[in-house]
Amino acid sequence: MNRLSHVRIVLVETTHPGNIGATARAMKNMGLRDLALVAPRVFPSGEATARASGADDILAAARVCRDLQEAIHDCAVVIGASARLRTISWPQFDPRECANQVSADSAKTAILFGREHSGLTNEELERCHHLLHIPCDPEFSSLNVAAAVQIVAYELFLATRQRSVGEKAGQAPATAGEMESFYGHLERTLYDVRFLHEKKTGPSVMRRLKRIFNRAMLEKKEIHLLRGILTAVQFRKRPQV
Amino acid sequence: MNRLSHVRIVLVETTHPGNIGATARAMKNMGLRDLALVAPRVFPSGEATARASGADDILAAARVCRDLQEAIHDCAVVIGASARLRTISWPQFDPRECANQVSADSAKTAILFGREHSGLTNEELERCHHLLHIPCDPEFSSLNVAAAVQIVAYELFLATRQRSVGEKAGQAPATAGEMESFYGHLERTLYDVRFLHEKKTGPSVMRRLKRIFNRAMLEKKEIHLLRGILTAVQFRKRPQV
């Protein structure tokens, strides 16, 4: 089983062949297989093979493309790694959010990593549905391209493994809408049991509770469980009202 | 502010200077500064400096040690990265668990990464309080040493950032004991509101609830908030019993 077979790593105009080899190794460590190289400066290369150390099969199967379009033409989702946090209002997420979304989906997805020194051009980023930013020290924020691939591949591996456990039970991540209704139900229940009341109202308490449940990244079935509990609580208190 | 100043990365008998440079870069990207090198084959080296690309200050400050003891003598906590999951009963965690523990503590901590081909010896692993295993494809589980450092450094950066947000509010992670009492309180409350009852008892429901709250990595103050809610629920239902 390869649950990440729908994910393609695309390296755009990579200068150092060593980075291509290190990327192949990082991918194989985390169960990724599909590598596309857009106009690499040197490929194939002994240095790439050396750095791949055992992931030569990924290199051998890598597709060398003339341009970005050729590398992503069959992809439904395109995500671009960007060192700079953009001010432009563009859907942007971190590796964990990215991994949760990508692993929840089976649509062919390309994740683009740009040139060693200049990353992806604005025109290339505009081809992306989402931007991916890896959190790091803002004072030294340029990650090596293979290191960036390693972090993203690691998060993809974790998200996929967690999901594969979940899927056995037919679980899927809750949607934003389901989370909102859950929070509404939770707040009403807190008023019902008078944990919240005219002197102590919702906002700050709800903000703290949302922090907790957002971190937990709830699945649909977990929402059903929690709302079942809220309903039981509401039912038990109703007779008193 | 450097919240990771108590964390030292120790590379043991690294063969390729490029990996030392890549490690320095991975560290600096994530706010780590303290690098110790145990008997590196080649250091200093132009290749290390090249791969550090801008993290030469980390290399310049790196301590070269004759043996492991010299590298860890002042450390209260020693953690050893191990590619193989050990059968021996040794405290073992993954990068995220490691990062949460290390970032919660200020004790001088060394994280050891072994030789490119053979990792850490059993004798070296026995010097460690914890083993650190990076989840990856068991069929291709040897990560490049600098890539392994990058993943661990990334998790440390995330855990520290999350904690720094929390600390403003004087928050600290809940202890295992606090989690257990919380779960006990939660289960009693579920019986009180008859969500659980003789026909539908705790284990599987509690297991699912624990999965949720364990994922959320609760802070002490969050436990107090949640238990306050449980108490309010118990109080509201008592009159009916």
Coordinates of C-alpha atoms in Angstrom, one line a residue:
Chain A
M1 CA 0.0 0.0 0.0
N2 CA 1.3 3.5 -0.8
R3 CA -1.2 6.1 0.5
L4 CA 0.9 8.9 -0.8
S5 CA 1.0 7.7 -4.4
H6 CA -1.2 10.7 -5.4
V7 CA 1.5 13.2 -4.2
R8 CA 4.2 14.4 -6.6
I9 CA 7.3 16.4 -5.4
V10 CA 8.4 18.9 -8.1
L11 CA 11.8 20.5 -7.9
V12 CA 12.0 23.6 -10.1
E13 CA 15.3 24.5 -11.7
T14 CA 17.4 22.9 -9.0
T15 CA 21.1 24.0 -9.4
H16 CA 22.9 21.4 -7.2
P17 CA 22.5 17.8 -8.2
G18 CA 23.3 16.8 -4.6
N19 CA 20.0 18.4 -3.6
I20 CA 18.1 16.3 -6.1
G21 CA 19.7 13.1 -4.6
A22 CA 19.0 14.2 -1.1
T23 CA 15.4 15.0 -2.0
A24 CA 15.0 11.5 -3.5
R25 CA 16.3 10.0 -0.2
A26 CA 14.0 12.2 1.9
M27 CA 11.0 11.1 -0.2
K28 CA 11.8 7.4 -0.1
N29 CA 12.3 7.6 3.7
M30 CA 8.7 8.8 4.0
G31 CA 7.0 6.7 1.4
L32 CA 6.9 9.2 -1.4
R33 CA 7.7 8.0 -4.9
D34 CA 6.8 10.5 -7.6
L35 CA 9.5 13.0 -8.4
A36 CA 9.5 15.5 -11.2
L37 CA 12.4 17.8 -12.1
V38 CA 11.7 21.0 -14.0
A39 CA 14.8 22.0 -16.0
P40 CA 17.4 20.8 -13.5
R41 CA 20.9 22.2 -14.2
V42 CA 22.6 18.8 -14.0
F43 CA 20.7 15.5 -14.2
P44 CA 21.4 12.6 -14.1
S45 CA 24.5 13.1 -11.9
G46 CA 26.8 10.9 -9.9
E47 CA 26.5 13.4 -7.0
A48 CA 22.7 13.0 -7.1
T49 CA 23.0 9.2 -7.0
A50 CA 25.6 9.4 -4.2
R51 CA 23.4 11.6 -2.0
A52 CA 20.3 9.5 -2.8
S53 CA 22.2 6.6 -1.1
G54 CA 19.7 3.8 -1.9
A55 CA 16.9 5.9 -3.3
D56 CA 18.3 5.6 -6.8
D57 CA 15.0 4.0 -7.9
I58 CA 13.3 7.4 -7.2
L59 CA 15.9 9.1 -9.3
A60 CA 15.6 6.6 -12.1
A61 CA 11.8 7.0 -12.2
A62 CA 12.0 10.8 -11.9
R63 CA 10.5 12.7 -14.8
V64 CA 12.6 15.6 -16.2
C65 CA 10.3 18.3 -17.6
R66 CA 10.9 21.2 -19.9
D67 CA 8.7 23.5 -17.9
L68 CA 6.4 23.7 -14.9
Q69 CA 3.3 23.1 -16.9
E70 CA 4.6 19.7 -18.1
A71 CA 5.3 18.7 -14.5
I72 CA 1.8 19.6 -13.1
H73 CA -0.5 19.2 -16.1
D74 CA -2.2 16.2 -14.6
C75 CA -2.5 17.5 -11.0
A76 CA -5.8 18.7 -9.5
V77 CA -4.0 20.4 -6.6
V78 CA -0.8 22.4 -6.8
I79 CA 0.9 23.6 -3.6
G80 CA 4.0 25.9 -3.7
A81 CA 6.6 26.1 -0.9
S82 CA 7.5 29.6 -0.1
A83 CA 10.1 30.9 2.3
R84 CA 8.5 34.3 2.6
L85 CA 5.2 34.7 4.3
R86 CA 3.1 36.5 1.6
T87 CA 0.9 39.4 2.4
I88 CA -1.2 38.7 -0.6
S89 CA -4.4 37.0 0.4
W90 CA -3.6 33.5 -0.8
P91 CA -4.5 30.2 1.0
Q92 CA -1.4 29.5 2.9
F93 CA -0.7 26.7 5.4
D94 CA 2.2 25.1 7.3
P95 CA 3.5 21.6 6.7
R96 CA 1.1 20.0 9.2
E97 CA -2.0 21.6 7.8
C98 CA -0.8 20.8 4.4
A99 CA -0.2 17.2 5.3
N100 CA -3.6 16.9 6.9
Q101 CA -5.3 18.2 3.8
V102 CA -3.3 16.3 1.3
S103 CA -3.6 13.0 3.1
A104 CA -7.3 13.5 3.4
D105 CA -7.6 13.8 -0.4
S106 CA -6.8 11.4 -3.2
A107 CA -6.6 14.0 -6.0
K108 CA -3.3 14.1 -7.8
T109 CA -1.3 16.8 -5.9
A110 CA 1.9 18.5 -6.8
I111 CA 4.1 20.2 -4.2
L112 CA 6.6 22.6 -5.7
F113 CA 10.0 23.5 -4.3
G114 CA 11.9 26.3 -6.0
R115 CA 15.5 27.2 -6.8
E116 CA 18.1 27.1 -4.1
H117 CA 18.7 30.9 -4.1
S118 CA 15.5 32.4 -5.3
G119 CA 12.7 29.9 -4.6
L120 CA 9.6 30.0 -6.8
T121 CA 8.9 33.0 -8.9
N122 CA 5.7 35.0 -8.3
E123 CA 4.3 33.7 -11.6
E124 CA 5.0 30.1 -10.4
L125 CA 3.4 30.8 -7.0
E126 CA 0.3 32.2 -8.8
R127 CA -0.1 28.7 -10.4
C128 CA -0.6 27.3 -6.9
H129 CA -3.8 26.7 -5.1
H130 CA -2.1 26.9 -1.8
L131 CA 1.2 28.3 -0.5
L132 CA 3.2 26.2 2.0
H133 CA 5.4 28.0 4.5
I134 CA 7.7 26.1 6.8
P135 CA 7.9 27.8 10.2
C136 CA 11.5 28.7 11.1
D137 CA 13.7 31.4 12.6
P138 CA 12.8 34.6 10.7
E139 CA 16.4 35.7 11.0
F140 CA 17.7 32.7 9.1
S141 CA 14.7 31.4 7.1
S142 CA 16.3 29.9 4.0
L143 CA 16.0 26.1 4.3
N144 CA 18.0 23.8 2.1
V145 CA 15.5 22.5 -0.5
A146 CA 16.0 18.9 0.4
A147 CA 15.6 19.7 4.1
A148 CA 12.3 21.5 3.2
V149 CA 11.2 18.4 1.3
Q150 CA 12.2 16.2 4.3
I151 CA 10.0 18.2 6.7
V152 CA 7.0 18.2 4.4
A153 CA 7.5 14.5 3.6
Y154 CA 7.7 13.7 7.3
E155 CA 4.5 15.5 8.0
L156 CA 2.8 13.7 5.1
F157 CA 4.0 10.4 6.5
L158 CA 2.7 11.1 10.0
A159 CA -0.7 12.4 8.7
T160 CA -1.1 9.4 6.4
R161 CA -0.2 6.9 9.2
Q162 CA -2.6 8.6 11.6
R163 CA -5.3 8.6 8.9
S164 CA -4.7 5.0 8.0
V165 CA -5.5 4.1 11.7
G166 CA -8.5 6.3 11.5
E167 CA -9.8 5.0 8.2
K168 CA -10.2 1.5 9.5
A169 CA -13.0 3.0 11.6
G170 CA -14.3 5.0 8.6
Q171 CA -13.1 8.3 10.1
A172 CA -12.6 11.5 8.2
P173 CA -11.6 14.9 9.4
A174 CA -14.4 17.2 10.5
T175 CA -15.2 20.1 8.2
A176 CA -15.0 23.8 9.3
G177 CA -18.8 23.8 9.3
E178 CA -19.0 20.8 11.6
M179 CA -16.6 22.4 13.9
E180 CA -18.7 25.6 14.0
S181 CA -21.9 23.7 14.8
F182 CA -20.1 21.8 17.5
Y183 CA -18.8 25.0 19.1
G184 CA -22.3 26.4 19.0
H185 CA -23.7 23.3 20.7
L186 CA -20.9 23.5 23.3
E187 CA -21.6 27.1 24.1
R188 CA -25.3 26.6 24.4
T189 CA -24.7 23.6 26.7
L190 CA -22.3 25.7 28.9
Y191 CA -25.1 28.3 29.3
D192 CA -27.6 25.4 30.1
V193 CA -25.5 24.1 32.9
R194 CA -24.8 27.7 34.0
F195 CA -21.0 27.4 33.6
L196 CA -21.6 30.5 31.5
H197 CA -24.2 33.0 32.6
E198 CA -24.9 36.8 32.5
K199 CA -21.9 37.6 34.7
K200 CA -19.6 35.2 32.9
T201 CA -20.2 35.1 29.2
G202 CA -18.8 33.1 26.4
P203 CA -16.1 34.8 24.3
S204 CA -12.9 34.1 26.3
V205 CA -14.0 30.7 27.6
M206 CA -15.0 29.7 24.1
R207 CA -11.7 31.0 22.7
R208 CA -9.8 28.8 25.1
L209 CA -12.0 25.7 24.3
K210 CA -11.6 26.3 20.6
R211 CA -7.8 26.3 21.0
I212 CA -8.0 22.9 22.6
F213 CA -10.3 21.3 20.1
N214 CA -8.7 22.9 17.1
R215 CA -5.3 21.5 18.2
A216 CA -6.9 18.0 18.5
M217 CA -7.9 18.1 14.8
L218 CA -11.2 16.3 15.3
E219 CA -12.6 13.6 13.1
K220 CA -16.3 13.5 12.1
K221 CA -16.9 10.6 14.4
E222 CA -15.3 12.3 17.3
I223 CA -17.6 15.3 16.7
H224 CA -20.6 13.0 16.8
L225 CA -19.3 11.5 20.1
L226 CA -18.7 14.9 21.7
R227 CA -22.1 16.2 20.5
G228 CA -23.8 13.1 21.9
I229 CA -22.3 13.9 25.3
L230 CA -23.5 17.5 25.0
T231 CA -27.0 16.3 24.2
A232 CA -26.9 13.9 27.2
V233 CA -25.9 16.8 29.4
Q234 CA -28.7 19.1 28.1
F235 CA -31.2 16.3 28.5
R236 CA -30.3 15.7 32.1
K237 CA -30.5 19.3 33.1
R238 CA -33.8 20.2 31.2
P239 CA -36.2 18.9 33.9
Q240 CA -34.8 21.6 36.3
V241 CA -35.5 24.5 34.1
Chain B
M1 CA 15.4 35.4 23.3
N2 CA 16.6 31.9 22.5
R3 CA 14.3 29.4 24.2
L4 CA 16.4 26.5 22.9
S5 CA 19.7 27.6 24.3
H6 CA 19.6 24.6 26.7
V7 CA 19.6 22.2 23.8
R8 CA 22.8 20.8 22.3
I9 CA 23.0 18.8 19.1
V10 CA 25.8 16.2 19.3
L11 CA 27.1 14.6 16.1
V12 CA 29.1 11.4 16.9
E13 CA 31.9 10.4 14.6
T14 CA 30.4 12.0 11.5
T15 CA 32.2 10.9 8.4
H16 CA 31.1 13.4 5.8
P17 CA 31.9 17.1 6.5
G18 CA 28.9 18.1 4.3
N19 CA 26.6 16.6 6.9
I20 CA 28.2 18.7 9.6
G21 CA 27.6 21.8 7.5
A22 CA 24.0 20.8 6.6
T23 CA 23.4 20.1 10.4
A24 CA 24.6 23.6 11.3
R25 CA 22.2 25.1 8.7
A26 CA 19.3 22.9 9.9
M27 CA 20.0 24.0 13.5
K28 CA 20.2 27.8 12.7
N29 CA 17.0 27.6 10.7
M30 CA 15.2 26.4 13.8
G31 CA 16.9 28.6 16.4
L32 CA 19.4 26.0 17.7
R33 CA 22.9 27.2 18.4
D34 CA 24.9 24.6 20.4
L35 CA 26.7 22.1 18.3
A36 CA 29.2 19.5 19.6
L37 CA 31.2 17.2 17.3
V38 CA 32.6 14.0 18.7
A39 CA 35.7 12.9 16.8
P40 CA 34.5 14.1 13.4
R41 CA 36.6 12.6 10.5
V42 CA 37.2 16.0 8.9
F43 CA 36.6 19.3 10.6
P44 CA 36.9 22.1 9.9
S45 CA 36.2 21.7 6.2
G46 CA 35.4 23.8 3.2
E47 CA 32.6 21.4 2.3
A48 CA 31.0 21.8 5.8
T49 CA 31.2 25.6 5.4
A50 CA 29.7 25.4 1.9
R51 CA 26.8 23.3 3.0
A52 CA 26.2 25.5 6.1
S53 CA 25.6 28.3 3.7
G54 CA 25.3 31.1 6.2
A55 CA 25.4 29.1 9.4
D56 CA 29.2 29.3 9.6
D57 CA 28.7 31.0 13.0
I58 CA 27.3 27.7 14.3
L59 CA 30.3 25.8 12.8
A60 CA 32.8 28.4 14.3
A61 CA 31.3 28.0 17.7
A62 CA 31.0 24.2 17.5
R63 CA 33.0 22.3 20.1
V64 CA 35.1 19.4 18.8
C65 CA 35.3 16.7 21.5
R66 CA 37.6 13.7 21.9
D67 CA 34.8 11.5 23.2
L68 CA 31.1 11.4 23.9
Q69 CA 31.7 12.0 27.7
E70 CA 33.3 15.3 26.9
A71 CA 30.4 16.4 24.8
I72 CA 27.7 15.6 27.3
H73 CA 29.4 16.0 30.7
D74 CA 27.4 19.1 31.6
C75 CA 24.0 17.7 30.4
A76 CA 21.2 16.7 32.7
V77 CA 19.3 15.0 29.9
V78 CA 20.7 12.9 27.1
I79 CA 18.6 11.7 24.2
G80 CA 19.9 9.4 21.5
A81 CA 18.5 9.2 18.0
S82 CA 18.0 5.6 16.9
A83 CA 16.9 4.4 13.5
R84 CA 16.0 1.0 14.9
L85 CA 13.0 0.7 17.2
R86 CA 14.5 -1.1 20.2
T87 CA 12.9 -4.1 21.9
I88 CA 14.7 -3.2 25.1
S89 CA 12.4 -1.5 27.5
W90 CA 13.9 2.0 27.2
P91 CA 12.0 5.2 27.4
Q92 CA 11.5 6.0 23.7
F93 CA 9.7 8.8 22.0
D94 CA 9.1 10.3 18.6
P95 CA 10.3 13.8 17.6
R96 CA 7.1 15.5 18.6
E97 CA 7.0 13.9 22.0
C98 CA 10.7 14.7 22.4
A99 CA 10.2 18.3 21.4
N100 CA 7.3 18.7 23.9
Q101 CA 9.3 17.3 26.7
V102 CA 12.6 19.2 25.9
S103 CA 10.8 22.5 25.4
A104 CA 9.0 22.1 28.7
D105 CA 12.3 21.8 30.5
S106 CA 15.2 24.1 30.9
A107 CA 17.7 21.4 32.0
K108 CA 20.8 21.2 29.7
T109 CA 19.9 18.6 27.1
A110 CA 22.0 16.8 24.6
I111 CA 20.5 15.1 21.5
L112 CA 22.9 12.6 20.0
F113 CA 23.0 11.6 16.3
G114 CA 25.3 8.8 15.3
R115 CA 27.5 7.8 12.4
E116 CA 26.2 7.9 8.9
H117 CA 26.3 4.1 8.4
S118 CA 26.0 2.6 11.9
G119 CA 24.3 5.2 14.0
L120 CA 25.0 5.1 17.7
T121 CA 26.6 2.1 19.4
N122 CA 24.6 0.2 22.0
E123 CA 27.1 1.5 24.6
E124 CA 26.3 5.0 23.5
L125 CA 22.6 4.4 23.6
E126 CA 22.9 3.1 27.1
R127 CA 24.3 6.5 28.1
C128 CA 20.9 8.0 27.0
H129 CA 17.9 8.7 29.2
H130 CA 15.6 8.5 26.2
L131 CA 15.8 7.1 22.7
L132 CA 14.4 9.1 19.9
H133 CA 13.0 7.4 16.8
I134 CA 11.9 9.3 13.7
P135 CA 8.8 7.6 12.1
C136 CA 9.5 6.6 8.5
D137 CA 9.0 3.9 6.0
P138 CA 10.4 0.7 7.7
E139 CA 11.5 -0.5 4.2
F140 CA 13.9 2.5 3.8
S141 CA 14.5 3.8 7.3
S142 CA 18.0 5.3 7.2
L143 CA 17.6 9.0 7.2
N144 CA 20.6 11.3 6.4
V145 CA 21.9 12.6 9.7
A146 CA 21.4 16.2 8.8
A147 CA 17.8 15.4 7.6
A148 CA 17.2 13.7 11.0
V149 CA 18.5 16.8 12.8
Q150 CA 16.3 19.0 10.6
I151 CA 13.1 17.1 11.6
V152 CA 14.0 17.1 15.3
A153 CA 15.0 20.8 15.1
Y154 CA 11.7 21.6 13.3
E155 CA 9.6 19.9 16.0
L156 CA 11.6 21.7 18.7
F157 CA 11.0 25.0 17.0
L158 CA 7.2 24.4 16.8
A159 CA 6.9 23.1 20.4
T160 CA 8.9 26.1 21.7
R161 CA 6.8 28.6 19.7
Q162 CA 3.6 27.0 20.9
R163 CA 4.9 27.1 24.4
S164 CA 6.0 30.7 24.2
V165 CA 2.4 31.6 23.3
G166 CA 1.3 29.6 26.3
E167 CA 3.8 30.9 28.8
K168 CA 2.5 34.4 28.4
A169 CA -0.6 33.1 30.2
G170 CA 1.6 31.2 32.7
Q171 CA 0.6 27.9 31.1
A172 CA 2.5 24.7 31.6
P173 CA 1.8 21.3 30.1
A174 CA -0.4 19.0 32.2
T175 CA 1.4 16.1 33.9
A176 CA 0.4 12.5 33.3
G177 CA -1.1 12.5 36.8
E178 CA -3.3 15.5 36.0
M179 CA -4.5 13.9 32.8
E180 CA -5.4 10.7 34.7
S181 CA -7.5 12.6 37.3
F182 CA -9.1 14.6 34.5
Y183 CA -10.1 11.3 32.7
G184 CA -11.4 9.9 36.0
H185 CA -13.5 13.0 36.5
L186 CA -14.7 12.9 32.9
E187 CA -15.8 9.3 33.2
R188 CA -17.7 9.8 36.5
T189 CA -19.5 12.8 34.9
L190 CA -20.5 10.7 31.9
Y191 CA -22.1 8.2 34.2
D192 CA -23.7 11.0 36.2
V193 CA -25.4 12.3 33.1
R194 CA -26.1 8.7 32.1
F195 CA -24.2 9.0 28.8
L196 CA -22.6 5.9 30.2
H197 CA -24.7 3.4 32.1
E198 CA -24.8 -0.3 32.8
K199 CA -25.7 -1.2 29.2
K200 CA -23.0 1.2 27.8
T201 CA -19.9 1.2 29.9
G202 CA -16.8 3.3 29.7
P203 CA -13.8 1.6 28.1
S204 CA -14.3 2.2 24.4
V205 CA -15.9 5.6 24.8
M206 CA -13.1 6.7 27.2
R207 CA -10.5 5.3 24.9
R208 CA -11.9 7.5 22.1
L209 CA -12.1 10.6 24.4
K210 CA -8.5 10.0 25.6
R211 CA -7.3 9.9 22.0
I212 CA -8.9 13.4 21.5
F213 CA -7.5 15.0 24.6
N214 CA -4.1 13.3 24.3
R215 CA -3.7 14.7 20.8
A216 CA -4.5 18.2 22.1
M217 CA -1.6 18.1 24.6
L218 CA -3.5 20.0 27.3
E219 CA -1.9 22.6 29.5
K220 CA -2.6 22.7 33.3
K221 CA -4.9 25.7 33.0
E222 CA -6.9 23.9 30.3
I223 CA -7.3 21.0 32.6
H224 CA -8.7 23.4 35.2
L225 CA -11.1 24.9 32.7
L226 CA -12.4 21.4 31.6
R227 CA -12.7 20.1 35.1
G228 CA -14.6 23.3 36.0
I229 CA -17.1 22.5 33.3
L230 CA -17.4 18.9 34.5
T231 CA -18.1 20.1 38.0
A232 CA -20.8 22.5 36.7
V233 CA -22.4 19.6 34.8
Q234 CA -22.3 17.4 37.9
F235 CA -23.8 20.1 40.1
R236 CA -26.7 20.8 37.7
K237 CA -27.7 17.1 37.6
R238 CA -27.3 16.3 41.3
P239 CA -30.8 17.4 42.3
Q240 CA -32.4 14.9 40.1
V241 CA -30.6 11.8 41.6

